XYZ file of C-alpha atoms in Angstrom:
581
model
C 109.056 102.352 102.237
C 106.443 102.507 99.516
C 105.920 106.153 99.146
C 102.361 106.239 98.520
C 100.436 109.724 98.815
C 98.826 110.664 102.337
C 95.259 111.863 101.349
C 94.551 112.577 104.928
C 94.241 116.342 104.712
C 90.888 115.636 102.096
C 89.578 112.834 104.232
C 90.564 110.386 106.252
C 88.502 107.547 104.728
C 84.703 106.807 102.837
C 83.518 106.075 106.123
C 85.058 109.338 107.226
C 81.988 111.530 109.013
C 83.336 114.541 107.708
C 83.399 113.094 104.048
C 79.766 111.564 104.372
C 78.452 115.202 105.713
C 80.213 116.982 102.573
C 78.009 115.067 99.827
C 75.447 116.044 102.175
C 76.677 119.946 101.958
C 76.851 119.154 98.306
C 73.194 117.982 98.062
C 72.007 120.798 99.812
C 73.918 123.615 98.041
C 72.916 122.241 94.879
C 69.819 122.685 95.497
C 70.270 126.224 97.233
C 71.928 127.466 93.886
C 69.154 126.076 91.514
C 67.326 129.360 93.228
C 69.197 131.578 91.662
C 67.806 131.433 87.810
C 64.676 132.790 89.429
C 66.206 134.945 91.456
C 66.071 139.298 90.842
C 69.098 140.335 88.248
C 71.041 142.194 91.072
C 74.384 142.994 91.241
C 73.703 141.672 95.013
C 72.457 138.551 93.695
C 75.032 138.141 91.076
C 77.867 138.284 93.750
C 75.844 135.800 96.042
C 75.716 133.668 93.362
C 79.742 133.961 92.553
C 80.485 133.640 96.458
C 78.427 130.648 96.658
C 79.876 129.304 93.245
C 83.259 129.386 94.391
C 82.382 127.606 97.967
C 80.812 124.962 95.604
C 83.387 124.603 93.289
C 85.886 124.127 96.063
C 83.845 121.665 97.783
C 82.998 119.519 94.705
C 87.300 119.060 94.070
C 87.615 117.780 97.239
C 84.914 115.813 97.252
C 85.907 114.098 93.777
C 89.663 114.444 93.899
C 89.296 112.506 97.191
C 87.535 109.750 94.948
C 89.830 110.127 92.014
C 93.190 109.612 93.677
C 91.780 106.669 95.718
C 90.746 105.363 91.971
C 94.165 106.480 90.134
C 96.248 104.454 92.789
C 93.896 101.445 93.234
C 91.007 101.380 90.033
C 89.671 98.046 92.321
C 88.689 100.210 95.189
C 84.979 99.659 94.915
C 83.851 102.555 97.164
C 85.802 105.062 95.233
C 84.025 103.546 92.155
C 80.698 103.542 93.964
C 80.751 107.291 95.187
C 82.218 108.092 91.449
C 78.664 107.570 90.666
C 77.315 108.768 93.263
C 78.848 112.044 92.728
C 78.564 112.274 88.804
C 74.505 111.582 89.295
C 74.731 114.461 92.013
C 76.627 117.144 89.430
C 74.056 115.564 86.663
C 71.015 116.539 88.142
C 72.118 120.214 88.784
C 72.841 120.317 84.684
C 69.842 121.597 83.565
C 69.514 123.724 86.503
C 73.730 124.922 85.610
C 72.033 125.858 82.509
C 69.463 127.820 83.697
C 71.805 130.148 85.742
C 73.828 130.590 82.403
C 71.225 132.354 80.868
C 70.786 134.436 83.552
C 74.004 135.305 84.138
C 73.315 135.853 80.368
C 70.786 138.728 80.798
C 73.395 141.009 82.614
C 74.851 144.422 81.603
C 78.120 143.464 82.390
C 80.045 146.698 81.336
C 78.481 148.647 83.699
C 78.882 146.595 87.216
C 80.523 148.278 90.170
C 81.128 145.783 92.926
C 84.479 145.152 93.338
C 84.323 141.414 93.875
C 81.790 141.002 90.443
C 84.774 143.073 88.953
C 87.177 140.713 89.746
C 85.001 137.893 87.749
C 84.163 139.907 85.312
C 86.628 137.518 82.764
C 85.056 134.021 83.705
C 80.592 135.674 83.708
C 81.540 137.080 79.989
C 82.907 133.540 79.137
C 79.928 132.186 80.198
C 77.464 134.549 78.024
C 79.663 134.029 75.106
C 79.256 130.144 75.951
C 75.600 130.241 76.417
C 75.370 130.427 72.681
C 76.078 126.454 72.679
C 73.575 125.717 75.641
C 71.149 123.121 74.781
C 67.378 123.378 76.266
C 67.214 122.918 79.867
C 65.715 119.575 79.445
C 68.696 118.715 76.456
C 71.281 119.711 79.267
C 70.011 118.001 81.969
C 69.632 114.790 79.476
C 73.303 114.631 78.090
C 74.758 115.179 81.494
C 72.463 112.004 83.307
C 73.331 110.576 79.421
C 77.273 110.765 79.851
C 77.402 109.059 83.556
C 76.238 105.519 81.654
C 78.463 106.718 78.070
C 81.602 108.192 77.916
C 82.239 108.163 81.914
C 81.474 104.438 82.507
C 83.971 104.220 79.142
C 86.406 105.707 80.525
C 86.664 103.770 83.769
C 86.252 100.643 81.899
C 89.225 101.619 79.759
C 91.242 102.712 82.930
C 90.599 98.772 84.426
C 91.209 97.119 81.402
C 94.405 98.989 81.400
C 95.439 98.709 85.203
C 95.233 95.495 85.152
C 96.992 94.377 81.850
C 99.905 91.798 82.606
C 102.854 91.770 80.220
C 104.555 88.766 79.427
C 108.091 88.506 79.202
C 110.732 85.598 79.871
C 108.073 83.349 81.799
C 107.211 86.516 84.065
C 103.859 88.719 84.151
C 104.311 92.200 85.037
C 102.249 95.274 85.079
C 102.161 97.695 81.908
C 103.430 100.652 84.131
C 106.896 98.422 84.466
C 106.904 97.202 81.303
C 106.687 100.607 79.941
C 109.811 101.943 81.945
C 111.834 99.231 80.531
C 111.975 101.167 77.210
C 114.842 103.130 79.601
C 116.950 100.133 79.919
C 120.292 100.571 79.484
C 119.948 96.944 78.122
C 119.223 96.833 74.307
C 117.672 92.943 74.366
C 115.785 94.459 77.372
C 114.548 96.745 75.492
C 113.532 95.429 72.546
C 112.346 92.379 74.440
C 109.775 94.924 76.460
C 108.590 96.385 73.165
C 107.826 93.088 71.393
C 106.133 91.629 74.798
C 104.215 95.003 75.302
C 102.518 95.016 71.724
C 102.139 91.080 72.056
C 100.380 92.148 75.328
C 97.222 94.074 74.103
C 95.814 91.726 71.760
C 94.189 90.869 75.676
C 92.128 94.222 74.942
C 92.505 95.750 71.943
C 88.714 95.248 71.284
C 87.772 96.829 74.682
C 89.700 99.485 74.690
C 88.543 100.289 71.266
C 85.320 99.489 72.023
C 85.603 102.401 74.623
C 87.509 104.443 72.305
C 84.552 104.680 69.401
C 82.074 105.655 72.185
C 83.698 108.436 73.839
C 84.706 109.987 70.605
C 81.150 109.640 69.229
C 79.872 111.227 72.255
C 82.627 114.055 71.485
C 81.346 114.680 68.399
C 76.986 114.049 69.102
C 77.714 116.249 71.799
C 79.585 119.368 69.619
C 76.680 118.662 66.538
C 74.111 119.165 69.013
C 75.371 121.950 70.796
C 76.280 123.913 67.585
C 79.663 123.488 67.593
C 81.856 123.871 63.734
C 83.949 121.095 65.213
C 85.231 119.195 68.234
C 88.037 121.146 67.398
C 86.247 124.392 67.870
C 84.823 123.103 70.983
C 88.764 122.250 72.219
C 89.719 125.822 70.841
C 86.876 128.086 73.002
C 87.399 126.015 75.688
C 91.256 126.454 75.706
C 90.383 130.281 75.645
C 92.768 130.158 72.316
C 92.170 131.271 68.569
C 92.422 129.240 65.820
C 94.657 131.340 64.451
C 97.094 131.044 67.717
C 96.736 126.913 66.992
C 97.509 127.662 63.115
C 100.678 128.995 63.716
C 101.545 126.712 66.312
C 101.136 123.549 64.224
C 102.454 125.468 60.594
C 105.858 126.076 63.207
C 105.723 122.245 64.604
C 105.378 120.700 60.794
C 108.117 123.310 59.562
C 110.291 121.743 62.250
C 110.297 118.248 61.871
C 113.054 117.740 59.271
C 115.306 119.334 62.242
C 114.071 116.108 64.576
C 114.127 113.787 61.949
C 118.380 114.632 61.605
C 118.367 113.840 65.312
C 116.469 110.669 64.901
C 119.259 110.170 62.407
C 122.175 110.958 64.381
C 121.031 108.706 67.224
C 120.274 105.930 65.117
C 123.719 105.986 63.507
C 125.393 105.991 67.185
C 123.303 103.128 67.821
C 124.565 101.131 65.053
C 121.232 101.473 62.789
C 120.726 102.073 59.367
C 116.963 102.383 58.178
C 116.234 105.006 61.278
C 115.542 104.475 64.859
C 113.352 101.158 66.041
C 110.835 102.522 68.054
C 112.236 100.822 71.235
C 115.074 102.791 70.848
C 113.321 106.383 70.869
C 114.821 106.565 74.768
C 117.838 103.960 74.373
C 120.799 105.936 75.773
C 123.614 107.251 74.221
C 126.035 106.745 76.367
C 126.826 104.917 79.040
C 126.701 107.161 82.773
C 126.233 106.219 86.452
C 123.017 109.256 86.957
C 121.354 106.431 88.035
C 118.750 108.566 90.216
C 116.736 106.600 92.848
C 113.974 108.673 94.156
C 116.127 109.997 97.126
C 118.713 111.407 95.011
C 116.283 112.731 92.599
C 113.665 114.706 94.701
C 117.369 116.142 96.348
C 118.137 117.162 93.133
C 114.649 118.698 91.917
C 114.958 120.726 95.221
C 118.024 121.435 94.815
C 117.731 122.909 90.806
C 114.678 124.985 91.334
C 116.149 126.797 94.049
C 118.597 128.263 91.735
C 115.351 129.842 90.201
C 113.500 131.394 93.094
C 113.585 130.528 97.219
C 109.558 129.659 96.329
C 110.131 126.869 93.814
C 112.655 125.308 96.202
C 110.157 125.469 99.611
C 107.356 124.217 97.526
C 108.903 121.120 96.237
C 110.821 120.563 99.134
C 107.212 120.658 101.066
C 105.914 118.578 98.276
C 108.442 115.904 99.020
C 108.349 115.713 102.605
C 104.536 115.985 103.360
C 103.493 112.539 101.534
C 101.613 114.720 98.377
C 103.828 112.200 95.945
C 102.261 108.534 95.194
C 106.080 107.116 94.024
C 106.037 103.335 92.251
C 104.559 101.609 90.127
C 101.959 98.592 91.162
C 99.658 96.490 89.883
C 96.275 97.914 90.088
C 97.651 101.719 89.904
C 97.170 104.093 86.466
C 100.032 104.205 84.181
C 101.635 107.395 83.257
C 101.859 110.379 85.670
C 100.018 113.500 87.020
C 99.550 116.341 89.381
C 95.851 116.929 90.900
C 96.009 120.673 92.007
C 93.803 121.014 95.057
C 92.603 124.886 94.934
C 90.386 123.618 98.084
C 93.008 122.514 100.644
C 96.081 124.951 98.587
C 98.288 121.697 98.541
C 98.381 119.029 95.683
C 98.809 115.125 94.783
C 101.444 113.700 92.606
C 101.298 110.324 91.275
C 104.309 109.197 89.562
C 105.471 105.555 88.440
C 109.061 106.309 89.239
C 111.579 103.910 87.597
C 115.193 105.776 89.108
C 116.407 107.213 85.766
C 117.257 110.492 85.312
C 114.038 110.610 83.037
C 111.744 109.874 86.441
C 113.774 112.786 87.668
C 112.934 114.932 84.939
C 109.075 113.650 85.059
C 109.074 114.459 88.815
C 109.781 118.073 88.244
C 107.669 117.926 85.190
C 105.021 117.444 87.763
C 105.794 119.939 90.903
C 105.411 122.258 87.795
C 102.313 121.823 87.596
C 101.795 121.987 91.374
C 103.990 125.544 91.826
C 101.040 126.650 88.900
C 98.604 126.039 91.470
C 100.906 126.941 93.986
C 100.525 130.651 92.304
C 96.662 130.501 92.059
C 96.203 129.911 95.856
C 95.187 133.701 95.607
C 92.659 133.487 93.881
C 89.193 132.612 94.071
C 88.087 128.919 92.487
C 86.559 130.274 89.481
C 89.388 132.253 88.839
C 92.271 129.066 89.201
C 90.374 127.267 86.549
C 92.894 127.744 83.676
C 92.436 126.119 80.266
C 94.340 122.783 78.676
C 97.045 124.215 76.468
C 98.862 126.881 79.514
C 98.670 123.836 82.005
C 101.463 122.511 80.396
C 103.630 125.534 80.821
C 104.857 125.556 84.116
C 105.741 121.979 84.149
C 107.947 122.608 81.170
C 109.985 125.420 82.526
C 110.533 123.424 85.485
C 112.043 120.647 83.311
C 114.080 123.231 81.372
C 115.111 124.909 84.777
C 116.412 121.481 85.653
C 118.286 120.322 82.480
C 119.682 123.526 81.907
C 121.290 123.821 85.468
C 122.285 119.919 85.076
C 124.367 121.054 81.657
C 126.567 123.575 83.372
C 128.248 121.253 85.897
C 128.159 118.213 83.926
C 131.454 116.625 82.059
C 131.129 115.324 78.338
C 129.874 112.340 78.529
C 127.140 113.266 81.565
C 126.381 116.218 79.235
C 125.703 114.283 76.290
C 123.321 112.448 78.801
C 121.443 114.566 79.677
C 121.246 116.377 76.380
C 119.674 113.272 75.019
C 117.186 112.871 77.406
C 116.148 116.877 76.973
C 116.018 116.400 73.210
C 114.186 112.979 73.466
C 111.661 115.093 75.223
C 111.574 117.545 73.244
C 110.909 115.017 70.240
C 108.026 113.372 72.269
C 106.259 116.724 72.497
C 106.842 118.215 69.159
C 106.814 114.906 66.929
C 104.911 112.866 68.521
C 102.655 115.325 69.680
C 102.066 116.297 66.291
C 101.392 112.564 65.209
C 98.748 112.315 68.072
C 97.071 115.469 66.521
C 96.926 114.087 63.185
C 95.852 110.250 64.427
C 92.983 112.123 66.550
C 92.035 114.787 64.041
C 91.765 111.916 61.297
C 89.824 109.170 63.832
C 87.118 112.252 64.809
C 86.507 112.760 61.324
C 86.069 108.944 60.493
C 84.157 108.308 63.512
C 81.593 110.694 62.015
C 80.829 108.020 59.613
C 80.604 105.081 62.113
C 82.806 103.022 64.763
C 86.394 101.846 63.541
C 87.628 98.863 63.729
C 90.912 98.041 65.798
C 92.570 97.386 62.362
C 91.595 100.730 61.150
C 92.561 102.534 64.644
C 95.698 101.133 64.351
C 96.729 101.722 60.589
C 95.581 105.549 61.643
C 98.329 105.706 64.259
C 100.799 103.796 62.110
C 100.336 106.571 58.969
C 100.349 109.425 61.548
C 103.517 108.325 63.088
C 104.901 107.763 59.626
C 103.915 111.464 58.702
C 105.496 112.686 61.874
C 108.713 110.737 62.441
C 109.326 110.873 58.147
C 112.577 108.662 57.586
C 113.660 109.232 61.154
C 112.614 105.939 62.761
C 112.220 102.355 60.744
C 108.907 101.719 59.760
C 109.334 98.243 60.163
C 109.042 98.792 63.731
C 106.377 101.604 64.834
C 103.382 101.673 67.534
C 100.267 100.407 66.747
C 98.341 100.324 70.075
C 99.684 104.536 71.264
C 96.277 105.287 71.444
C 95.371 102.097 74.090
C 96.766 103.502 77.618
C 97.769 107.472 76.618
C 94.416 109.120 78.693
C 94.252 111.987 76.512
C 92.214 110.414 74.050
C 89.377 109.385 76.438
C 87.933 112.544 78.146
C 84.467 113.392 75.882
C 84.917 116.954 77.340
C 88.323 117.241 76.651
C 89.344 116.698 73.200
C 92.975 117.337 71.560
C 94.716 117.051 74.685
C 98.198 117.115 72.527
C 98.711 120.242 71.314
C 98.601 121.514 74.362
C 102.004 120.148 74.991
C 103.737 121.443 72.645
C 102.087 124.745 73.423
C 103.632 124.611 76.869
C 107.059 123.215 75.583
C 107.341 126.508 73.262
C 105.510 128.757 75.908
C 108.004 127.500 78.265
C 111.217 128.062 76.040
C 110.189 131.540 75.147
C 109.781 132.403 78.854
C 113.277 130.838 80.031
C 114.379 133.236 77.407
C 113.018 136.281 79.029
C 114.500 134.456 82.396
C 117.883 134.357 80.761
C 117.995 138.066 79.710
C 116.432 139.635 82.905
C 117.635 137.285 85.574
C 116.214 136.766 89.347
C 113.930 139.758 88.966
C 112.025 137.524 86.082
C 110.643 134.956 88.958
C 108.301 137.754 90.124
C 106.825 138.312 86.680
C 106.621 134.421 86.314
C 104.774 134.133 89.598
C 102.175 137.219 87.854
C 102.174 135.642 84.916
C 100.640 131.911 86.083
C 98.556 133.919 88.522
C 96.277 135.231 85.079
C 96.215 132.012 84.073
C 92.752 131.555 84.976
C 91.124 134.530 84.221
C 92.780 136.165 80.668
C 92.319 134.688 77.110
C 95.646 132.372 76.049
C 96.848 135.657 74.335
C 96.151 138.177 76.273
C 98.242 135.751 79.273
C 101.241 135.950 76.592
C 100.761 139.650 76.486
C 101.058 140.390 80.198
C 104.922 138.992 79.844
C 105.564 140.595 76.418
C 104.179 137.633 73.944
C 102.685 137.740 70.448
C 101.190 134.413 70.455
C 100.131 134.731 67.119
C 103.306 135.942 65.638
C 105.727 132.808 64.186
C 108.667 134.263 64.726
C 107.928 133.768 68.602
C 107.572 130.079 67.989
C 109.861 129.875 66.006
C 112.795 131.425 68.574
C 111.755 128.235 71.020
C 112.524 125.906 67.966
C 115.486 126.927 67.690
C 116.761 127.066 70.965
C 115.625 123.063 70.264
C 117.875 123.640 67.014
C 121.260 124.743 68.804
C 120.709 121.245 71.391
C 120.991 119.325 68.299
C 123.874 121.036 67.159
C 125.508 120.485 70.191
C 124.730 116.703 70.718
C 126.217 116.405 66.826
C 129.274 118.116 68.277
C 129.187 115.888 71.352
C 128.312 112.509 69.428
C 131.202 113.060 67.464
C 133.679 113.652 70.586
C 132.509 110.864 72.544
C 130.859 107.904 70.157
């Protein structure tokens, strides 16, 4: 069975009636709502508008979530690629008109309202008056949009294609990237190694496209922040995150301060692999030890159910109903996006997984990464659309308790050599999202600051990533055998909107520590809170979230507790190495 997602409760097909009337609905309620700028500043108007803004919203995720999961698991499919555009025009032409209502919204006393429903968006109308500040001219806003469908958009889906349908050679055999990529698993060192060297071989095929797409979507980034009035992209990243600079300053000072801690792990594992000059980089998920968790997809959904049950009844029914209703897209294919996701779909209160599952106990750990993310939306059902709309950096929060919740219950039963397992893989993760994370902030923060100069060259790209990873990794891996081409399929570098998407991660991977700890001390009464606490998600500032549960987010020593809860794993997979290698 191929285990591809059922999309049947958003439509049934392009040709579907009901999707055909909905872009109608669309057209029509766009222009219904460009009435509203003109409209008298009511409080009746201004919760017409917010009822009708919230229908809207709804209807546009279904409408384009329909046409991005079609794309995501086939990037041929030429009508999703057709009504892409067709739908990106449509939101285009209501930009200056978006605009428009911003200011008006703008030119309300919003201290003094006293309808209950305006009340309960009173968070997300004084985000948009303190955003209206970067608003272009309605003519600028309406120009940029219609601007970004033929720049950073068409960019982005030529980078996506280029991508998809990369084959890797290896042994007289093509395969897709996705497969390749899993291979870095292996419990097969030439395997390995072989997959790395074939992988990097493999994108001299596009290097100069994807770079090509690369330079323009960051240029747009950073036209688009100069003209708005931005200080920075970065500032741009930071208001939209709903997060202080000062919150990111401590974040980063705590991940730098931490990586001679991963670079003794790097260390440690390189030694047990029989290396000298640090880790090659196609060893960063080589196992330790050998162990039969081989986990086919069966066996691990059973045990993702199974896991977050021992949390809360909730967590177990929703991934349980994730898993049987078709929401998960399983195996990698040719044609299919690399990587994996959850689509939240506020308008239907379900979601969409797309995974490319390998059966390691990594995929397992991925898979729960994911229904994370989906119990997040899971616990924003109750609220309205504009009010679900949380920003980058908590989205990865949920999906990183989840994976704690998992590895931590997987620990307690295990014997010595499973728990040295699984051990690994937690602190391999952990390294991905504080090391590496940190060398993807310092590759992207470095490129957006050339780029402001002019395009880079595919040389230049790549000696950015090398000296980044360098910085990051320190003496921890061999430098004679680093990655290039990390910027070519990661997608995080290729949203013009969405800048930074690393730190992020380890914001959620720290987040997510800090809150198991408050699970550890108070229990089953702490899934409540948890529940409360992703249900503000979308409507509180980053810190004031943290403060609903108890947080400082701008105090170190918070941050720092999370690292080292990282600090006692390594201790304990010294003690371990030293039992069993």
């Amino acid at each position: 069975m191929e285990k591809r997602w059922n999309l049947d409760q958003l439509y049934l097909s392009f040709q579907d009636q009901s999707f055909l009337n909905d872009i109608e609905t669309l057209t029509h309620m766009l222009e219904d709502m460009q009435e509203y700028s003109q409209k008298e500043k009511t409080e009746d108007n201004l919760k017409s508008y917010l009822e009708q803004s919230n229908q809207f919203s709804d209807l546009v995720e279904k409408i384009y979530a329909f046409i991005s999961l079609t794309m995501s698991s086939d990037t041929t499919n030429q009508d999703a690629l057709k009504y892409s555009s067709v739908i990106e025009n449509l939101l285009a032409s209501f930009a200056d008109a978006q605009a428009k209502i911003d200011r008006w919204i703008g030119q309300f006393d919003l201290n003094h309202i006293q309808d209950s429903y305006i009340q309960e968006h009173l968070f997300v109308l004084k985000e948009t008056q303190e955003h209206n500040r970067y608003l272009l001219s309605d003519e600028g806003e309406k120009i940029l949009a219609q601007m970004k469908t033929t720049g950073s958009s068409a960019w982005l889906k030529y980078k996506d294609q280029l991508i998809a349908s990369m084959k890797v050679s290896m042994d007289g055999k093509e395969y897709p990237l996705t497969e390749v990529l899993n291979m870095a698993y292996s419990k097969d060192k030439e395997v390995r190694k072989k997959a790395y060297e074939a992988e990097i071989a493999s994108y001299l095929q596009v290097e100069q496209g994807v770079a090509s797409a690369l330079n323009a979507i960051k240029g747009e980034a950073i036209t688009s922040a100069n003209l708005r009035g931005y200080d920075s992209v970065l500032q741009r990243t930071l208001i939209d995150s709903r997060m202080s600079q000062k919150t990111l300053d401590v974040l980063i000072s705590t991940m730098k301060k931490a990586l001679p801690m991963f670079e003794r792990y790097f260390q440690l594992k390189a030694q047990a692999l029989g290396y000298t000059d640090g880790l090659p980089w196609y060893e960063l998920y080589a196992p330790i030890v050998e162990s039969d968790m081989s986990y086919p997809f069966e066996k691990g959904s059973q045990f993702v159910v199974e896991q977050f049950y021992t949390f809360s009844k909730h967590l177990g029914d929703y991934a349980k109903k994730a898993i049987e209703n078709q929401w998960i897209d399983v195996y990698p294919r040719t044609g299919k996006v690399g990587g994996a996701f959850c689509h939240n779909l506020h308008c239907v209160q379900e979601s969409r997984f797309l995974l490319n599952y390998g059966n390691e106990f990594g995929d397992t750990i991925t898979l729960g990464h994911e229904l994370g993310h989906g119990f997040h939306g899971e616990c924003l059902n109750t609220q309205t659309a504009l009010n679900a709309d949380y920003p980058m950096p908590i989205a990865e929060t949920a999906s990183t308790f989840c994976e704690t919740i998992i590895k931590k219950a997987a620990l307690k039963s295990a014997d010595a050599k499973d728990k040295l397992f699984i051990l690994e893989n937690e602190l391999c993760d952990c390294a991905q999202v504080i090391v590496d994370i940190y060398s993807r902030y310092l590759f992207e923060s470095r490129l957006i600051e050339k780029r402001q100069e002019g395009p880079l060259s595919v040389e230049e790209i790549k000696d950015l990533m090398l000296e980044a990873q360098k910085e990051a990794y320190g003496h921890g891996l061999d430098h004679r055998y680093l990655h290039p081409y990390m910027w070519t399929w990661k997608p995080h570098y290729y949203e013009a909107d969405y800048a930074f998407y690393n730190f992020p991660y380890a914001f959620g991977l720290l987040l997510a520590k800090g809150l198991y700890g408050l699970y550890q001390k108070q229990g089953a009464t702490f899934a409540d809170t948890y529940e409360h606490f992703l249900s503000l998600t979308g409507k509180m500032s980053l810190e004031d979230v943290g403060k609903s549960v108890g947080i400082d987010l701008q105090d170190p020593a918070f941050w720092q507790n999370s690292i080292d809860m990282i600090k006692d794993d390594i201790d304990l997979f010294e003690k371990l190495l030293k039992q069993l290698v």
